[in-house]
Amino acid sequence: MRALRILLVIVVVLGGIFVAVDRAAVYFVESEAAGRIRITDATIGSTDVSIKGFPFLTQIAGDRLDEVDVEITGIETAANGRRLRISRMNAELHDVRLADGYTSATAARATGTAVISYEDLTKAASDGVAVEYGGNNKVKVTGTVDVLGNPVSRSVLSTVTLVDGHTLRVHADKVPGEGIPGLEGLVRQKTDFDREVGGLPSGLKLQRIQPTADGLEISVTGTDVKLAA
């Protein structure tokens, strides 16, 4: 019995050491991975990586991770000559394959959400245009146009849609013309616009876009998503 108790104590101690080493290894790799994430043709602010599953050491020994959660803030890229910034993106990456001495990783599949704030969407819109949440899945776009030398300001409720899976389109549902010839066309030149959404990791695609109080929320999915390089 005494030998059995000693054996149990040894097992518990070794198990505790294994867990501690396993968690320490996870923390180290998460920090290293966060610093290595790159996105082609885009700059990023900060990244956070969380590796799921236990034990971690057996996963990395097989060069494959069950799930990796990634949060990237401040993804900025060019869109039609203007900078378009994705405020943040969260993604769940599944079946992540490690390669090249752990300097690159590719996820078999991924799902996530990207958010574009109205402040950033305003910066990507035409000069003199402001975009904010309009309620009921709409955005409110305000712009000022010149009519016979006089500035005329108009606010419209607009629908935001995805075009070709990579471009967001802001289109006014209705423009109050008040009987002024050509006013609607002038207002739409300001308030209606298309902007390509770039800067996502390779393999991720836009699926659905919805205006919310916090910004434009975009659902993303993908296969063979490149996580780091």
XYZ file of C-alpha atoms in Angstrom:
229
model
C 0.000 0.000 0.000
C 2.812 2.381 0.866
C 4.455 1.720 -2.506
C 1.137 2.363 -4.221
C 0.732 5.701 -2.431
C 4.257 6.713 -3.436
C 3.483 5.739 -7.028
C 0.284 7.805 -6.994
C 2.148 10.808 -5.600
C 4.790 10.488 -8.323
C 2.066 10.262 -10.998
C 0.316 13.359 -9.644
C 3.565 15.325 -9.455
C 4.619 14.311 -12.947
C 1.141 15.115 -14.225
C 1.335 18.558 -12.662
C 4.753 19.152 -14.196
C 3.462 18.040 -17.606
C 0.483 20.409 -17.395
C 2.715 23.301 -16.336
C 5.173 22.634 -19.161
C 2.315 22.208 -21.621
C 0.719 25.539 -20.635
C 4.065 27.328 -20.685
C 4.688 26.023 -24.195
C 1.246 27.236 -25.301
C 1.909 30.720 -23.936
C 5.276 30.905 -25.684
C 3.944 29.725 -29.056
C 0.903 32.043 -28.842
C 3.201 35.027 -28.311
C 5.498 33.971 -31.152
C 2.578 33.353 -33.529
C 0.981 36.727 -32.759
C 4.170 38.482 -33.805
C 4.504 36.551 -37.045
C 1.051 37.120 -38.550
C 1.305 38.975 -41.852
C -1.338 39.978 -44.400
C -0.424 40.648 -48.025
C -0.907 44.267 -49.178
C -2.122 45.416 -45.759
C -0.801 46.777 -42.505
C -2.099 45.562 -39.147
C -2.154 47.096 -35.692
C -2.083 44.319 -33.115
C -2.779 40.592 -32.994
C -3.812 38.113 -30.327
C -3.596 34.336 -30.707
C -5.244 31.700 -28.520
C -4.481 28.019 -29.093
C -7.207 25.627 -27.989
C -7.049 21.957 -27.084
C -5.086 19.846 -24.594
C -2.477 18.596 -24.495
C -0.726 21.133 -26.690
C 2.627 19.337 -26.854
C 1.183 16.299 -28.594
C -0.521 18.557 -31.142
C 2.606 20.493 -32.019
C 4.606 17.270 -32.173
C 2.307 16.274 -35.037
C 2.604 19.717 -36.714
C -1.145 20.182 -36.453
C -3.347 22.229 -34.088
C -7.036 21.524 -33.503
C -8.201 25.136 -33.183
C -6.568 28.558 -33.123
C -8.548 31.720 -32.329
C -7.113 34.916 -33.794
C -8.040 38.547 -33.174
C -6.506 41.235 -35.403
C -7.121 44.952 -34.887
C -6.453 47.787 -37.292
C -6.231 46.038 -40.673
C -5.644 48.806 -43.221
C -5.516 48.572 -46.982
C -6.091 50.712 -50.070
C -9.597 50.798 -51.563
C -10.256 52.714 -54.791
C -7.493 55.154 -54.003
C -8.599 55.582 -50.371
C -7.565 53.811 -47.207
C -10.148 51.412 -45.791
C -9.550 50.191 -42.260
C -11.096 47.105 -40.681
C -11.394 47.953 -36.997
C -11.089 44.363 -35.848
C -11.438 40.809 -37.065
C -12.001 37.653 -35.039
C -11.533 34.249 -36.637
C -11.737 30.629 -35.503
C -9.236 28.533 -37.440
C -9.670 24.755 -37.435
C -7.244 21.973 -38.311
C -4.213 24.234 -38.556
C -1.224 22.688 -40.296
C 2.238 23.962 -39.331
C 5.102 24.068 -41.835
C 8.549 25.463 -42.573
C 9.816 25.134 -39.038
C 6.635 26.660 -37.612
C 7.141 29.868 -39.618
C 3.886 29.377 -41.532
C 0.500 27.839 -40.833
C -2.576 27.052 -42.921
C -6.066 26.375 -41.557
C -8.243 23.850 -43.346
C -11.339 25.943 -42.585
C -12.208 29.157 -40.796
C -15.142 31.296 -39.730
C -15.133 34.781 -38.308
C -16.401 38.344 -38.164
C -14.857 41.598 -39.342
C -16.074 45.027 -38.225
C -15.649 48.358 -40.013
C -16.447 51.321 -37.778
C -18.476 54.225 -39.137
C -15.560 56.524 -38.433
C -13.358 54.416 -40.705
C -16.123 54.094 -43.316
C -16.478 57.898 -43.311
C -12.751 58.232 -44.051
C -13.136 55.815 -46.965
C -16.151 57.679 -48.396
C -16.087 60.788 -50.603
C -14.746 64.045 -49.197
C -17.288 65.917 -47.108
C -19.403 62.816 -46.442
C -20.254 61.430 -42.990
C -21.554 57.908 -42.355
C -23.310 56.734 -39.193
C -25.768 54.088 -38.071
C -29.300 54.778 -39.295
C -31.164 51.994 -37.465
C -33.138 49.072 -38.920
C -30.101 47.662 -40.760
C -29.480 50.954 -42.566
C -26.715 53.546 -42.534
C -27.244 57.291 -42.547
C -25.096 59.152 -45.063
C -24.831 62.941 -44.996
C -23.215 65.020 -47.725
C -23.168 68.581 -48.998
C -23.459 69.471 -52.686
C -23.262 72.726 -54.581
C -26.518 73.854 -56.247
C -26.238 77.064 -58.269
C -23.459 78.254 -56.009
C -25.310 77.424 -52.818
C -24.311 74.545 -50.473
C -27.160 72.075 -49.942
C -26.831 69.397 -47.274
C -28.778 66.160 -47.492
C -28.981 63.063 -45.279
C -30.180 59.779 -46.730
C -30.828 56.308 -45.383
C -28.820 53.805 -47.361
C -28.631 50.058 -47.812
C -25.232 48.356 -47.657
C -24.730 45.239 -49.765
C -21.881 43.000 -50.900
C -20.984 42.999 -54.585
C -18.938 40.187 -56.142
C -18.070 38.924 -52.668
C -15.373 41.542 -51.991
C -16.906 45.010 -52.454
C -19.311 46.862 -50.159
C -21.884 49.088 -51.867
C -23.613 51.987 -50.115
C -26.744 53.048 -52.014
C -29.381 55.547 -50.874
C -32.890 54.113 -50.734
C -34.374 57.501 -51.587
C -33.020 61.010 -52.114
C -35.316 63.944 -51.242
C -35.248 66.106 -54.366
C -37.685 68.818 -53.373
C -38.322 69.537 -57.047
C -34.809 70.783 -57.736
C -33.694 69.465 -61.155
C -30.548 67.375 -60.968
C -30.365 67.434 -57.168
C -30.798 63.684 -56.763
C -27.928 62.974 -59.136
C -25.651 65.424 -57.342
C -26.485 63.931 -53.940
C -25.946 60.371 -55.144
C -22.533 61.317 -56.507
C -21.627 62.067 -52.892
C -23.593 59.538 -50.863
C -23.497 56.436 -53.101
C -20.156 54.656 -53.330
C -18.441 51.275 -53.679
C -15.359 50.292 -51.697
C -13.385 47.077 -52.028
C -12.740 45.323 -48.737
C -9.185 44.033 -48.810
C -6.688 43.175 -46.145
C -8.138 39.830 -45.078
C -5.866 36.809 -44.627
C -5.485 34.759 -47.798
C -8.325 32.281 -48.139
C -10.945 34.250 -46.192
C -14.000 35.469 -48.118
C -16.818 37.868 -47.252
C -20.189 36.189 -46.845
C -22.678 38.664 -45.362
C -22.685 42.318 -44.316
C -24.977 43.971 -41.788
C -25.023 47.487 -40.304
C -25.081 47.494 -36.496
C -24.759 50.213 -33.882
C -21.024 49.411 -33.576
C -20.268 49.421 -37.298
C -20.573 47.270 -40.387
C -20.410 43.635 -39.292
C -19.109 41.284 -41.975
C -19.246 37.497 -41.731
C -16.233 35.726 -43.227
C -15.512 32.090 -44.012
C -12.716 30.328 -45.791
C -10.698 27.236 -46.564
C -6.935 26.841 -46.714
C -6.522 30.099 -44.828
C -2.923 31.237 -44.448
C -2.335 32.347 -40.850
C 1.306 33.367 -40.748
C 4.342 33.809 -42.872
